[in-house]
Structures are given as C-alpha cells and as structure tokens.
Amino acid sequence: MMEKSSPRAASTRQGYDGVVVCVPVSIPYRRYSTNSAHWWIGRALRELIAGAGLRLKDIDGLSVSSFTVGPDTAIGLTQHFGVSPRWLDHVPFGGASGVMALRRAARAVQAGDADFVACVAGDTNHVDTFRKTLSNFSRFAQDAVYPYGAGGANASFALIAKNYMNSYGARREDFGKLCVAQRANALVYPHALMKKPLTLDEYMTARPIADPIHLYDCVMPCAGAEAFLVCREDAARSLNLAGVRVLATIERHNAFQGDDMQIRGGWARDVDDLWAMASVAPADVDFVETYDDYPVISMMQFEDLGFCRKGEGPDFVRAHRFTNDGDFPHNTSGGQLSVGQAGAAGGYLGLVEALRQLTGKALGTQVADARLGLVSGFGMINYDRGLASAAAVLARPQ
Amino acid sequence: MTTPLARPKRKNPLARTRLPSAPPSPRSRTAQGLTAAAAEGRFTLQVCAECQTVVYPPRDACPSCLSPRLPFKDVDPCGMLVSETTVRVTSETYFRERVPWRVGMVKLDVGPMVVTHLHGDTCEGARVRLVLKLDRRGAPVMLALPEQDTPDMADDPELRELTCDPKFRRVLITDGRNAVGQAMARACAEAGATIVFVGIADQWRPFPGDAAIKAIAQVEIVPLDLTDTDSVNELAAQNGARIDIIINTAEHVRAGGVTEGTSLTSARETMELRYLGLMRLAQAFGPIMRMRGADGVIAAAAIVNLLSVYALTNWPVYGVVSAVEAACLSASQSLRAELRPGGIKVVNVFSGPLETEWYQTLPPPKVAPAALAKAVIEALRHGLEEVYVGDVAQDIRARLEVNPKALERELGE
C-alpha cells in the first residue's frame, strides 16, 4: 500500500528539557486477587505520593491505565481517590501505556498545565478476569478472532511467530535464549512471580500452547500496579528526588497496514527520529527494556529499534548475552515473562525498572554504570497484529 | 488426507453424554451481514461502494476512503494460507473439548487477511478457498478448504462440526405416504444415514410406493400422525434419543383464498397438520435433540422444514395455505432460537409448487420431489439454514428483495 506524502513536511520534534521522571513504584504482583483494580491503583498512588514526599492535594495531574477498572475511567477515580487534578488522562492502551502516559504527562508539565502528574497503571486478576478480557477485547477480536479456537493472544502471536520463523529463520532456541536470560534476571528481582530457574531444556520441552508458542513463551496474567511521577526538574530537586531525563520518545499506531502479516512494529517508521532526537546511537544505551508479551516481539524490537537490521534478530540474539551482567542487558527485572503481566501495568514494568536502573536503585541486579536506557512498549492486538508501539530513550540524572 | 469417519459404535448407556457448549457467539451488528451469507452458503465480504476496496473484518467505514457504504457482496473466496497454528490451550469450554484445533491466516486474492478455521487437508503456503459457515451457535465463521476437493473431506472434524451431514446419522421423515417423503427417505439412505425412520399414519391403509420404500434397507417404518399428540409423544419416547435429523414432510395443500374456495374445516386441517404438527414435533423432540447437540460425531444436528415459498408473501390462489406456511415460518424462527443452545440447526427449505398431485393444475416450472430431496441433502451437507429450491422460489426471493409491495400486487392479479 503506497502512502501519499503528507501535504506539509514533518515538524521538528521538541525536546523534553526541564522535565524529569521519578519515584518508581511497584506494588508486588499476585497471581489472583480478590481486590478490585481501584484497590491496586489506589495503593500505587499512595505509595507514589509517600515516595515523593507530596500530599494528595499536590497531585494536579493524573494518568490512569487499566483494563479492569470498568465501568470507571480516570474521571471516576478522581472522586474515588479524592484528588482534584487540573489535568487528567486515561490511557487504556495495554503494552504501550507506560511510554504513552509519559509522553503526554511530560508535555503537560512542560507546558505548565500540571506540576505533578501521577502516572499509574494497575489491574486486578480475578479467577475469571482473563477469559472475560479476552472474549470482549475488541470488536474485531469478537467478530473475527476469538471465535476461532478462542486461543486469545497466544494463538494470534503463534501465527505471527510462525510467520516470523518462516521468514527469517528464527528457531525456538533463539526465543528460549531470551526467556532463560530474563528468568536469570528475575531470580534476584523480589517482585517476580517466577521464582525458579529456567533452563533452555525446560523451555524446549515445555507443553505446547499454540504451536510454536509453548508454555514459557507466555506471560502469566496476574494482579499488580506500577507508577511513576512526572514533574519539572527543579521541583524534583527541591523534593530531593532523583529525576530521570527523557531524551526522546516515539509513538505510532496501526503502522504498515500494507504488511500482510506483522513482521515489524510501528517503531520501524519512527526509529530514525528517536535516535536523532536523543542524539545518541543504539550502541550507546546500557540496557534495553522491550515489551515482551512474547519473545518474538522482543526480537522484532531489536530490529525495529535499530540494534540490527530486519531479519537479523535471530543472529543478534545468538551473538549476545542478555543477562544483567551480559553485553546486552535486557528486561533487567525479568520482564513480564518472569515477573508476570499485571494487565496494563505490564506496559509500565519496563519503564519503572528503567527508572530504578538509571538512579542506581535496582531491586534486583544493578546494571553497572547505567547511564542510558531504552524502554519500548507494544500493545493492543485488535485483530491480527499489535497496533500500538512506543519507545523512549531515558538518561540518568545529571 | 482426511481419515474417513468410522461407523460409530453402539453408545455405551452408562457413559455420560457430552452436553452442548457454545462457541463464542457475540458479533457486532455489522458482522451479522456474514450470518446472512453463511445461512445460504454464499461467501460475501463488504465491498466499498465508492472505491471497491474489499473489507474484512466487518467495518462501518471503509479504511481506504471512509465511505459508510459497505454492502456485503459475493467475492472470490480463494487465497493462500500464510501462517497456521494448532490451538491446544483455550479458555472456552467449547474448544477445550475439541482441541487440538487448527486455525490460520489466509491472504485472500481480493485483499484482506482472514483468521480462519482450517480443514485438515490445508497446509501452510498452499492455495485454499474459504467458505462461510454457521457454527454450532448459529454465528458465522470462516473455514479454509483445500483448493481442490480431497477424498472423504466432509469427514474432517472441523468441517463436520459446522455441517449436519446425514452420513451415519439417524433421520426421521415425518410422512412417508407422499412422494416427497419417499424421495427424502431414498436420498437420506443414499447419503449414508444409518437409520431412516419413516412415519406412516394409519399403517393399515395402503399407499402408492409402499413396497418400494419398505425395500430400502435403512428404512424403518414407524407409526406417526402429526395431528395426534399422543402419536408424536410415543415415537419421541421410543426413538427420540436415536434421532439426529428430522425432516418434516407432512403436507396439506388445498387451493383457495380466505373469502372463498376454502372451508374453515379445511383451513383448520391445514393448520392442525402443518402448524400444530410442527409444534408437536418441536415439543416432543426439541428438548431431547437439544440435549444431544454435542453427542459425538452423530450428535443431533437439524430439523428441516419444507416450506412453500409463499410463506414469505401470500399467493391468493393458495391464500390459506400461504398463511399457514407463514405461521410455520414464524414458528421456525422461534424454534431456531430455542434449539440454538444445543447446536441444533433449523433448516428452512423454500420451494415453489411441487410436481405432485396437489399442484396438478399448475403449469411448470415445478419442483420434482427428487430435486427437493437432493436440495435438502445438500443443505444438510453444507450446514445451511435457508435454501431456495427451484426457479419459482428463486424468482420470488429475488423480487422480494427488490420490491415486496410490487410482488404482493402482482401475485394478487
């Protein structure tokens, strides 16, 4: 599908000078929870305010991401939590929620629309929540995907993974290498739900879910919440908070409509902007947090975010070590594959972990001398592909 | 290669009968456009009226030009199977009971990518043709078939789940006295039905074709009178759990309109046999069939109504019969909704005048009983819900679509 050139040249992207991200908050995940999403989001908000040394009334911006907070949206939560923000956002876009919330909040702070934006993602997981979320995830899914075996995301990503393997020669072992490395990172991250080591052999012989997806390619749905605070750099300093700087961000939805099967995400369209805006190169980053709903998507992100060329993902994986002490620290807290996927909070996991790594406060293994990190998000398999993609290059406090 | 279905063994009376569960059936209102096509065995997708883009999944605006005019049209169903998977773990009971279940993505020649069920003889990278079917809950689904027919392909488990194939099933023909009932019995036997129960009222009374019908090996004559509630209930009590398909062949055709030509007695008889007869069948057999909708490869599958096409709009020459047929059509829609939880299809087969004694004075074209029987078997094999047999039925249907008021006037001239 040819895309017509736009009538005007693309505008220059403005930097995020003077804005920082701070106070990483993670509410420890649970496989199942009898509490509501409101409970999880409320706990994260409370911990965020306490961690920032603020009072509830200081929060004048709120961004919420959740799948299970219905029938409420962010507006209902203002009354639920007793906040009176002058800037409000609801970002229910799954795996891209973290970076998307960050981008919006940063601009609001930069423009003076808000001083302290609390960005919170949280979801509960009742016994039947996951099936219900799957069965009415989107109109296209309901009309044209779920009736076909009701395999949910596993089946959809199985089709994408199979096609990727056929196209570029990726093998299950390559995906397994990523999963095994993430498990090693997770073993020292206190909130990870997966506590046992994983060997490549166990990965390879795990039970099949939807070929070629096997058990350890899948995230475990759970309940949990994550949060961070966006504010001005001087405000953070006056509160004595370590503020991570935002060098560059990108966001793109429903890219490459002409691709029959998803072999790339929207990052590929904006990646040059990302690195140009950050004034650094892929080789400069000290760690990478990809959105790992399935390892094949992590592999696509290595390609689409410029670490290797399209189709070289498998070779790239074979050539690097992905543990926190390796040459390419990746998903340093264990990622969703080992920590668990707390709904929309899964889209915050990498970002919150990056804040910890860049401020020297890793809960697990600290990546040595981490100065620059890349965080990427991906989400919303509306029909046959993930629609949302986003990424941010973050730098440690000056 | 499809493994041919083995003739099912006698059912273990101690084993639990698998109860029906529903495949996920919610669809958007727009997607119901596919239901209409699947019911008739057509393959349609939305085609933009302004830019001709073929659209799937169903939308309310064209993704190329945002036109809201997206009618469903017949399109070429061929394409290539790009990627496939076998679902082994699923959160829905219906599929949990049926895994492993193959699904795939097909790139259609007309454009869209389609997530689809896969026939066992399809393979990745090969050409396929898609068909639209109604699933066990009456919702439209896509199935990819191999480009060319393969041996025993109807026996594929994913396909058979979507059809009511008479092979190895047990059929009840409600009236074997008439030519249609006898043609139907023959066709069912030829289609591989294990038992063809043929209902005969007042068995002591001889009828034409008597010997021939009894000579069919699979035929078992049973006493049945649809105007007699006890008779229907008794048959259901004795054989209800052994009947997978019912074909209602009872007929009561008398010319005449509402003001003259038809006595109230005759009208009541027509109503008694056709409308109340259908109700008796529904009440006696419906609940049993609904419970047996997932009972293995010979699960209860369908009730077939043979309806006059004038059920859709009244032909005053047969004014009373048309009205009763309309009542039957309306009841069939209720029956359909009531049986859907069991995965039982209600198949409405519309035809114009038949080549039988009661339409003797009418000129051709008329539908031969054997042609009607053949159409019914095809409908069952393809899992259809609406069938129009013969030129008259097709003609009425086409005219109804264009201008129902004009049709009403013209039939009254």
PDB file of N, CA, C and O in Angstrom, chain A residues 131 134-135 139-140 142-151 155 158-159 162-163 166 207-211 260-261 383-384, chain B residues 24 26-28 30-31 56-58 60 83-86 88-92 95 103 105 107 113-115 117 124 141-142:
ATOM      1  N   ARG A 131     -10.339 -14.609  31.005  1.00  0.00           N
ATOM      2  CA  ARG A 131     -11.212 -15.108  29.938  1.00  0.00           C
ATOM      3  C   ARG A 131     -12.168 -14.001  29.477  1.00  0.00           C
ATOM      4  O   ARG A 131     -12.408 -13.814  28.295  1.00  0.00           O
ATOM      5  N   LEU A 134     -10.365 -11.460  27.364  1.00  0.00           N
ATOM      6  CA  LEU A 134     -10.107 -12.000  26.021  1.00  0.00           C
ATOM      7  C   LEU A 134     -11.362 -11.973  25.170  1.00  0.00           C
ATOM      8  O   LEU A 134     -11.325 -11.593  24.004  1.00  0.00           O
ATOM      9  N   SER A 135     -12.497 -12.362  25.767  1.00  0.00           N
ATOM     10  CA  SER A 135     -13.678 -12.594  24.951  1.00  0.00           C
ATOM     11  C   SER A 135     -14.301 -11.292  24.452  1.00  0.00           C
ATOM     12  O   SER A 135     -15.060 -11.306  23.509  1.00  0.00           O
ATOM     13  N   ARG A 139     -13.782  -5.127  19.080  1.00  0.00           N
ATOM     14  CA  ARG A 139     -14.846  -5.556  18.174  1.00  0.00           C
ATOM     15  C   ARG A 139     -14.309  -6.523  17.120  1.00  0.00           C
ATOM     16  O   ARG A 139     -14.924  -7.547  16.829  1.00  0.00           O
ATOM     17  N   PHE A 140     -13.145  -6.204  16.550  1.00  0.00           N
ATOM     18  CA  PHE A 140     -12.588  -7.099  15.535  1.00  0.00           C
ATOM     19  C   PHE A 140     -12.272  -8.469  16.135  1.00  0.00           C
ATOM     20  O   PHE A 140     -12.471  -9.502  15.493  1.00  0.00           O
ATOM     21  N   GLN A 142     -13.753  -9.869  18.649  1.00  0.00           N
ATOM     22  CA  GLN A 142     -15.006 -10.561  18.912  1.00  0.00           C
ATOM     23  C   GLN A 142     -15.627 -11.107  17.611  1.00  0.00           C
ATOM     24  O   GLN A 142     -16.116 -12.227  17.576  1.00  0.00           O
ATOM     25  N   ASP A 143     -15.557 -10.322  16.560  1.00  0.00           N
ATOM     26  CA  ASP A 143     -16.159 -10.737  15.286  1.00  0.00           C
ATOM     27  C   ASP A 143     -15.300 -11.749  14.534  1.00  0.00           C
ATOM     28  O   ASP A 143     -15.829 -12.613  13.841  1.00  0.00           O
ATOM     29  N   ALA A 144     -13.980 -11.604  14.643  1.00  0.00           N
ATOM     30  CA  ALA A 144     -13.151 -12.272  13.632  1.00  0.00           C
ATOM     31  C   ALA A 144     -11.916 -12.996  14.168  1.00  0.00           C
ATOM     32  O   ALA A 144     -11.129 -13.503  13.376  1.00  0.00           O
ATOM     33  N   VAL A 145     -11.729 -13.058  15.481  1.00  0.00           N
ATOM     34  CA  VAL A 145     -10.575 -13.795  16.006  1.00  0.00           C
ATOM     35  C   VAL A 145     -10.987 -14.791  17.090  1.00  0.00           C
ATOM     36  O   VAL A 145     -10.702 -15.990  16.988  1.00  0.00           O
ATOM     37  N   TYR A 146     -11.664 -14.269  18.115  1.00  0.00           N
ATOM     38  CA  TYR A 146     -11.958 -15.116  19.273  1.00  0.00           C
ATOM     39  C   TYR A 146     -12.787 -16.353  18.908  1.00  0.00           C
ATOM     40  O   TYR A 146     -12.563 -17.430  19.473  1.00  0.00           O
ATOM     41  N   PRO A 147     -13.727 -16.253  17.948  1.00  0.00           N
ATOM     42  CA  PRO A 147     -14.493 -17.460  17.597  1.00  0.00           C
ATOM     43  C   PRO A 147     -13.637 -18.578  16.997  1.00  0.00           C
ATOM     44  O   PRO A 147     -14.116 -19.694  16.844  1.00  0.00           O
ATOM     45  N   TYR A 148     -12.383 -18.294  16.669  1.00  0.00           N
ATOM     46  CA  TYR A 148     -11.526 -19.287  16.011  1.00  0.00           C
ATOM     47  C   TYR A 148     -10.605 -19.945  17.033  1.00  0.00           C
ATOM     48  O   TYR A 148      -9.436 -19.584  17.167  1.00  0.00           O
ATOM     49  N   GLY A 149     -11.148 -20.844  17.796  1.00  0.00           N
ATOM     50  CA  GLY A 149     -10.340 -21.593  18.753  1.00  0.00           C
ATOM     51  C   GLY A 149     -10.186 -20.908  20.086  1.00  0.00           C
ATOM     52  O   GLY A 149      -9.691 -21.516  21.026  1.00  0.00           O
ATOM     53  N   ALA A 150     -10.595 -19.642  20.167  1.00  0.00           N
ATOM     54  CA  ALA A 150     -10.540 -18.888  21.420  1.00  0.00           C
ATOM     55  C   ALA A 150      -9.180 -19.032  22.097  1.00  0.00           C
ATOM     56  O   ALA A 150      -9.089 -19.192  23.302  1.00  0.00           O
ATOM     57  N   GLY A 151      -8.141 -18.977  21.304  1.00  0.00           N
ATOM     58  CA  GLY A 151      -6.792 -19.111  21.859  1.00  0.00           C
ATOM     59  C   GLY A 151      -6.261 -17.811  22.420  1.00  0.00           C
ATOM     60  O   GLY A 151      -5.198 -17.786  23.027  1.00  0.00           O
ATOM     61  N   ALA A 155      -2.762 -17.584  20.505  1.00  0.00           N
ATOM     62  CA  ALA A 155      -2.972 -18.052  19.132  1.00  0.00           C
ATOM     63  C   ALA A 155      -2.599 -16.969  18.125  1.00  0.00           C
ATOM     64  O   ALA A 155      -1.978 -17.253  17.098  1.00  0.00           O
ATOM     65  N   ALA A 158       1.027 -16.789  17.994  1.00  0.00           N
ATOM     66  CA  ALA A 158       1.554 -18.006  17.392  1.00  0.00           C
ATOM     67  C   ALA A 158       1.624 -17.838  15.875  1.00  0.00           C
ATOM     68  O   ALA A 158       2.615 -18.206  15.236  1.00  0.00           O
ATOM     69  N   LEU A 159       0.576 -17.245  15.298  1.00  0.00           N
ATOM     70  CA  LEU A 159       0.547 -17.037  13.851  1.00  0.00           C
ATOM     71  C   LEU A 159       1.637 -16.058  13.424  1.00  0.00           C
ATOM     72  O   LEU A 159       2.313 -16.255  12.407  1.00  0.00           O
ATOM     73  N   LYS A 162       5.062 -17.833  13.932  1.00  0.00           N
ATOM     74  CA  LYS A 162       5.296 -18.852  12.906  1.00  0.00           C
ATOM     75  C   LYS A 162       5.746 -18.186  11.615  1.00  0.00           C
ATOM     76  O   LYS A 162       6.700 -18.623  10.966  1.00  0.00           O
ATOM     77  N   ASN A 163       5.059 -17.121  11.263  1.00  0.00           N
ATOM     78  CA  ASN A 163       5.407 -16.408  10.035  1.00  0.00           C
ATOM     79  C   ASN A 163       6.798 -15.796  10.134  1.00  0.00           C
ATOM     80  O   ASN A 163       7.572 -15.815   9.173  1.00  0.00           O
ATOM     81  N   ASN A 166       9.291 -18.574   9.730  1.00  0.00           N
ATOM     82  CA  ASN A 166       9.377 -18.964   8.319  1.00  0.00           C
ATOM     83  C   ASN A 166      10.149 -17.935   7.500  1.00  0.00           C
ATOM     84  O   ASN A 166      10.903 -18.280   6.587  1.00  0.00           O
ATOM     85  N   ARG A 207       5.136 -27.635  27.663  1.00  0.00           N
ATOM     86  CA  ARG A 207       3.963 -28.096  26.920  1.00  0.00           C
ATOM     87  C   ARG A 207       3.539 -27.055  25.876  1.00  0.00           C
ATOM     88  O   ARG A 207       3.624 -25.841  26.111  1.00  0.00           O
ATOM     89  N   PRO A 208       3.122 -27.552  24.707  1.00  0.00           N
ATOM     90  CA  PRO A 208       2.708 -26.621  23.649  1.00  0.00           C
ATOM     91  C   PRO A 208       1.371 -25.963  23.991  1.00  0.00           C
ATOM     92  O   PRO A 208       0.489 -26.619  24.544  1.00  0.00           O
ATOM     93  N   ILE A 209       1.261 -24.691  23.642  1.00  0.00           N
ATOM     94  CA  ILE A 209       0.032 -23.938  23.906  1.00  0.00           C
ATOM     95  C   ILE A 209      -0.693 -23.690  22.584  1.00  0.00           C
ATOM     96  O   ILE A 209      -1.872 -23.991  22.433  1.00  0.00           O
ATOM     97  N   ALA A 210       0.013 -23.089  21.644  1.00  0.00           N
ATOM     98  CA  ALA A 210      -0.489 -22.900  20.278  1.00  0.00           C
ATOM     99  C   ALA A 210       0.772 -22.840  19.424  1.00  0.00           C
ATOM    100  O   ALA A 210       1.464 -21.833  19.435  1.00  0.00           O
ATOM    101  N   ASP A 211       1.074 -23.920  18.736  1.00  0.00           N
ATOM    102  CA  ASP A 211       2.373 -24.063  18.055  1.00  0.00           C
ATOM    103  C   ASP A 211       2.673 -22.821  17.228  1.00  0.00           C
ATOM    104  O   ASP A 211       1.786 -22.377  16.501  1.00  0.00           O
ATOM    105  N   ASP A 260       1.110  -7.910   5.057  1.00  0.00           N
ATOM    106  CA  ASP A 260       0.071  -8.927   5.231  1.00  0.00           C
ATOM    107  C   ASP A 260       0.078  -9.498   6.640  1.00  0.00           C
ATOM    108  O   ASP A 260      -0.947  -9.646   7.275  1.00  0.00           O
ATOM    109  N   MET A 261       1.283  -9.847   7.111  1.00  0.00           N
ATOM    110  CA  MET A 261       1.425 -10.334   8.472  1.00  0.00           C
ATOM    111  C   MET A 261       2.342  -9.358   9.188  1.00  0.00           C
ATOM    112  O   MET A 261       3.190  -8.719   8.573  1.00  0.00           O
ATOM    113  N   TYR A 383      -6.878  -6.999  15.975  1.00  0.00           N
ATOM    114  CA  TYR A 383      -7.318  -8.065  15.064  1.00  0.00           C
ATOM    115  C   TYR A 383      -6.163  -9.042  14.870  1.00  0.00           C
ATOM    116  O   TYR A 383      -6.013  -9.995  15.614  1.00  0.00           O
ATOM    117  N   ASP A 384      -5.293  -8.760  13.903  1.00  0.00           N
ATOM    118  CA  ASP A 384      -4.254  -9.720  13.562  1.00  0.00           C
ATOM    119  C   ASP A 384      -2.865  -9.271  13.975  1.00  0.00           C
ATOM    120  O   ASP A 384      -1.893  -9.955  13.689  1.00  0.00           O
TER     121      ASP A 384
ATOM    122  N   PRO B  24     -17.847 -19.149  21.026  1.00  0.00           N
ATOM    123  CA  PRO B  24     -18.125 -17.733  21.299  1.00  0.00           C
ATOM    124  C   PRO B  24     -18.991 -17.134  20.200  1.00  0.00           C
ATOM    125  O   PRO B  24     -18.604 -17.162  19.035  1.00  0.00           O
ATOM    126  N   PRO B  26     -20.992 -13.879  20.389  1.00  0.00           N
ATOM    127  CA  PRO B  26     -21.308 -12.455  20.190  1.00  0.00           C
ATOM    128  C   PRO B  26     -20.652 -11.907  18.916  1.00  0.00           C
ATOM    129  O   PRO B  26     -19.499 -12.215  18.627  1.00  0.00           O
ATOM    130  N   ARG B  27     -21.452 -11.150  18.163  1.00  0.00           N
ATOM    131  CA  ARG B  27     -20.932 -10.499  16.960  1.00  0.00           C
ATOM    132  C   ARG B  27     -21.482  -9.074  16.935  1.00  0.00           C
ATOM    133  O   ARG B  27     -22.578  -8.825  17.449  1.00  0.00           O
ATOM    134  N   SER B  28     -20.770  -8.194  16.288  1.00  0.00           N
ATOM    135  CA  SER B  28     -21.284  -6.850  16.098  1.00  0.00           C
ATOM    136  C   SER B  28     -22.471  -6.917  15.130  1.00  0.00           C
ATOM    137  O   SER B  28     -22.617  -7.886  14.373  1.00  0.00           O
ATOM    138  N   THR B  30     -22.953  -5.223  12.485  1.00  0.00           N
ATOM    139  CA  THR B  30     -22.460  -5.218  11.100  1.00  0.00           C
ATOM    140  C   THR B  30     -22.001  -6.611  10.674  1.00  0.00           C
ATOM    141  O   THR B  30     -22.250  -7.035   9.543  1.00  0.00           O
ATOM    142  N   ALA B  31     -21.360  -7.337  11.589  1.00  0.00           N
ATOM    143  CA  ALA B  31     -20.856  -8.671  11.238  1.00  0.00           C
ATOM    144  C   ALA B  31     -21.975  -9.654  10.943  1.00  0.00           C
ATOM    145  O   ALA B  31     -21.746 -10.706  10.350  1.00  0.00           O
ATOM    146  N   TYR B  56     -12.444  -6.530   5.444  1.00  0.00           N
ATOM    147  CA  TYR B  56     -12.645  -7.529   6.485  1.00  0.00           C
ATOM    148  C   TYR B  56     -11.597  -7.280   7.561  1.00  0.00           C
ATOM    149  O   TYR B  56     -10.464  -6.974   7.214  1.00  0.00           O
ATOM    150  N   PRO B  57     -11.931  -7.398   8.854  1.00  0.00           N
ATOM    151  CA  PRO B  57     -13.217  -7.709   9.469  1.00  0.00           C
ATOM    152  C   PRO B  57     -14.271  -6.636   9.174  1.00  0.00           C
ATOM    153  O   PRO B  57     -13.914  -5.541   8.760  1.00  0.00           O
ATOM    154  N   PRO B  58     -15.557  -6.983   9.378  1.00  0.00           N
ATOM    155  CA  PRO B  58     -16.626  -6.044   9.043  1.00  0.00           C
ATOM    156  C   PRO B  58     -16.449  -4.693   9.728  1.00  0.00           C
ATOM    157  O   PRO B  58     -16.083  -4.610  10.892  1.00  0.00           O
ATOM    158  N   ASP B  60     -17.673  -0.218   9.682  1.00  0.00           N
ATOM    159  CA  ASP B  60     -18.740   0.747   9.402  1.00  0.00           C
ATOM    160  C   ASP B  60     -18.232   1.947   8.614  1.00  0.00           C
ATOM    161  O   ASP B  60     -18.977   2.886   8.358  1.00  0.00           O
ATOM    162  N   SER B  83      -0.046 -18.534   7.398  1.00  0.00           N
ATOM    163  CA  SER B  83       0.500 -18.972   8.678  1.00  0.00           C
ATOM    164  C   SER B  83      -0.558 -19.784   9.404  1.00  0.00           C
ATOM    165  O   SER B  83      -1.740 -19.490   9.304  1.00  0.00           O
ATOM    166  N   GLU B  84      -0.132 -20.824  10.099  1.00  0.00           N
ATOM    167  CA  GLU B  84      -1.099 -21.638  10.820  1.00  0.00           C
ATOM    168  C   GLU B  84      -0.610 -21.967  12.212  1.00  0.00           C
ATOM    169  O   GLU B  84       0.596 -21.932  12.492  1.00  0.00           O
ATOM    170  N   THR B  85      -1.546 -22.252  13.078  1.00  0.00           N
ATOM    171  CA  THR B  85      -1.174 -22.726  14.411  1.00  0.00           C
ATOM    172  C   THR B  85      -2.195 -23.771  14.843  1.00  0.00           C
ATOM    173  O   THR B  85      -3.263 -23.907  14.241  1.00  0.00           O
ATOM    174  N   THR B  86      -1.817 -24.533  15.843  1.00  0.00           N
ATOM    175  CA  THR B  86      -2.722 -25.502  16.429  1.00  0.00           C
ATOM    176  C   THR B  86      -2.983 -25.086  17.860  1.00  0.00           C
ATOM    177  O   THR B  86      -2.059 -25.090  18.683  1.00  0.00           O
ATOM    178  N   ARG B  88      -3.940 -25.509  21.438  1.00  0.00           N
ATOM    179  CA  ARG B  88      -4.018 -26.653  22.352  1.00  0.00           C
ATOM    180  C   ARG B  88      -4.560 -26.257  23.715  1.00  0.00           C
ATOM    181  O   ARG B  88      -5.037 -27.094  24.472  1.00  0.00           O
ATOM    182  N   VAL B  89      -4.427 -24.963  24.018  1.00  0.00           N
ATOM    183  CA  VAL B  89      -4.929 -24.460  25.295  1.00  0.00           C
ATOM    184  C   VAL B  89      -5.853 -23.287  24.993  1.00  0.00           C
ATOM    185  O   VAL B  89      -5.506 -22.402  24.215  1.00  0.00           O
ATOM    186  N   THR B  90      -7.038 -23.303  25.567  1.00  0.00           N
ATOM    187  CA  THR B  90      -8.019 -22.270  25.286  1.00  0.00           C
ATOM    188  C   THR B  90      -8.860 -22.052  26.526  1.00  0.00           C
ATOM    189  O   THR B  90      -8.972 -22.947  27.373  1.00  0.00           O
ATOM    190  N   SER B  91      -9.445 -20.867  26.630  1.00  0.00           N
ATOM    191  CA  SER B  91     -10.226 -20.581  27.829  1.00  0.00           C
ATOM    192  C   SER B  91     -11.708 -20.866  27.637  1.00  0.00           C
ATOM    193  O   SER B  91     -12.482 -20.676  28.558  1.00  0.00           O
ATOM    194  N   GLU B  92     -12.113 -21.297  26.450  1.00  0.00           N
ATOM    195  CA  GLU B  92     -13.539 -21.567  26.211  1.00  0.00           C
ATOM    196  C   GLU B  92     -13.822 -23.073  26.226  1.00  0.00           C
ATOM    197  O   GLU B  92     -13.162 -23.850  25.531  1.00  0.00           O
ATOM    198  N   PHE B  95     -14.102 -25.143  22.900  1.00  0.00           N
ATOM    199  CA  PHE B  95     -12.868 -25.551  22.236  1.00  0.00           C
ATOM    200  C   PHE B  95     -12.019 -26.481  23.105  1.00  0.00           C
ATOM    201  O   PHE B  95     -11.319 -27.349  22.584  1.00  0.00           O
ATOM    202  N   VAL B 103      -6.065 -23.331  13.411  1.00  0.00           N
ATOM    203  CA  VAL B 103      -6.536 -22.077  12.822  1.00  0.00           C
ATOM    204  C   VAL B 103      -5.375 -21.459  12.036  1.00  0.00           C
ATOM    205  O   VAL B 103      -4.221 -21.823  12.239  1.00  0.00           O
ATOM    206  N   MET B 105      -4.094 -17.968   9.125  1.00  0.00           N
ATOM    207  CA  MET B 105      -4.336 -16.677   8.479  1.00  0.00           C
ATOM    208  C   MET B 105      -4.259 -16.886   6.979  1.00  0.00           C
ATOM    209  O   MET B 105      -3.257 -17.398   6.473  1.00  0.00           O
ATOM    210  N   LYS B 107      -4.426 -15.063   3.238  1.00  0.00           N
ATOM    211  CA  LYS B 107      -4.386 -13.841   2.435  1.00  0.00           C
ATOM    212  C   LYS B 107      -5.288 -14.075   1.226  1.00  0.00           C
ATOM    213  O   LYS B 107      -4.974 -14.898   0.358  1.00  0.00           O
ATOM    214  N   MET B 113      -6.712 -10.069   4.929  1.00  0.00           N
ATOM    215  CA  MET B 113      -6.190 -11.211   5.674  1.00  0.00           C
ATOM    216  C   MET B 113      -7.331 -11.698   6.564  1.00  0.00           C
ATOM    217  O   MET B 113      -8.007 -10.903   7.213  1.00  0.00           O
ATOM    218  N   VAL B 114      -7.501 -13.013   6.608  1.00  0.00           N
ATOM    219  CA  VAL B 114      -8.639 -13.575   7.328  1.00  0.00           C
ATOM    220  C   VAL B 114      -8.162 -14.645   8.313  1.00  0.00           C
ATOM    221  O   VAL B 114      -7.454 -15.581   7.917  1.00  0.00           O
ATOM    222  N   VAL B 115      -8.523 -14.497   9.568  1.00  0.00           N
ATOM    223  CA  VAL B 115      -8.290 -15.559  10.553  1.00  0.00           C
ATOM    224  C   VAL B 115      -9.391 -16.592  10.354  1.00  0.00           C
ATOM    225  O   VAL B 115     -10.572 -16.239  10.268  1.00  0.00           O
ATOM    226  N   HIS B 117     -10.808 -21.000  10.599  1.00  0.00           N
ATOM    227  CA  HIS B 117     -10.651 -22.421  10.913  1.00  0.00           C
ATOM    228  C   HIS B 117      -9.995 -23.093   9.711  1.00  0.00           C
ATOM    229  O   HIS B 117     -10.141 -22.622   8.575  1.00  0.00           O
ATOM    230  N   GLU B 124       0.173 -24.985   5.128  1.00  0.00           N
ATOM    231  CA  GLU B 124       0.797 -23.668   5.081  1.00  0.00           C
ATOM    232  C   GLU B 124       1.496 -23.458   3.746  1.00  0.00           C
ATOM    233  O   GLU B 124       2.192 -24.349   3.259  1.00  0.00           O
ATOM    234  N   VAL B 141     -18.750 -18.211  10.745  1.00  0.00           N
ATOM    235  CA  VAL B 141     -17.298 -18.420  10.845  1.00  0.00           C
ATOM    236  C   VAL B 141     -16.732 -18.779   9.476  1.00  0.00           C
ATOM    237  O   VAL B 141     -17.434 -19.292   8.602  1.00  0.00           O
ATOM    238  N   MET B 142     -15.447 -18.504   9.336  1.00  0.00           N
ATOM    239  CA  MET B 142     -14.723 -18.844   8.108  1.00  0.00           C
ATOM    240  C   MET B 142     -14.063 -20.216   8.280  1.00  0.00           C
ATOM    241  O   MET B 142     -13.579 -20.539   9.358  1.00  0.00           O
TER     242      MET B 142
END
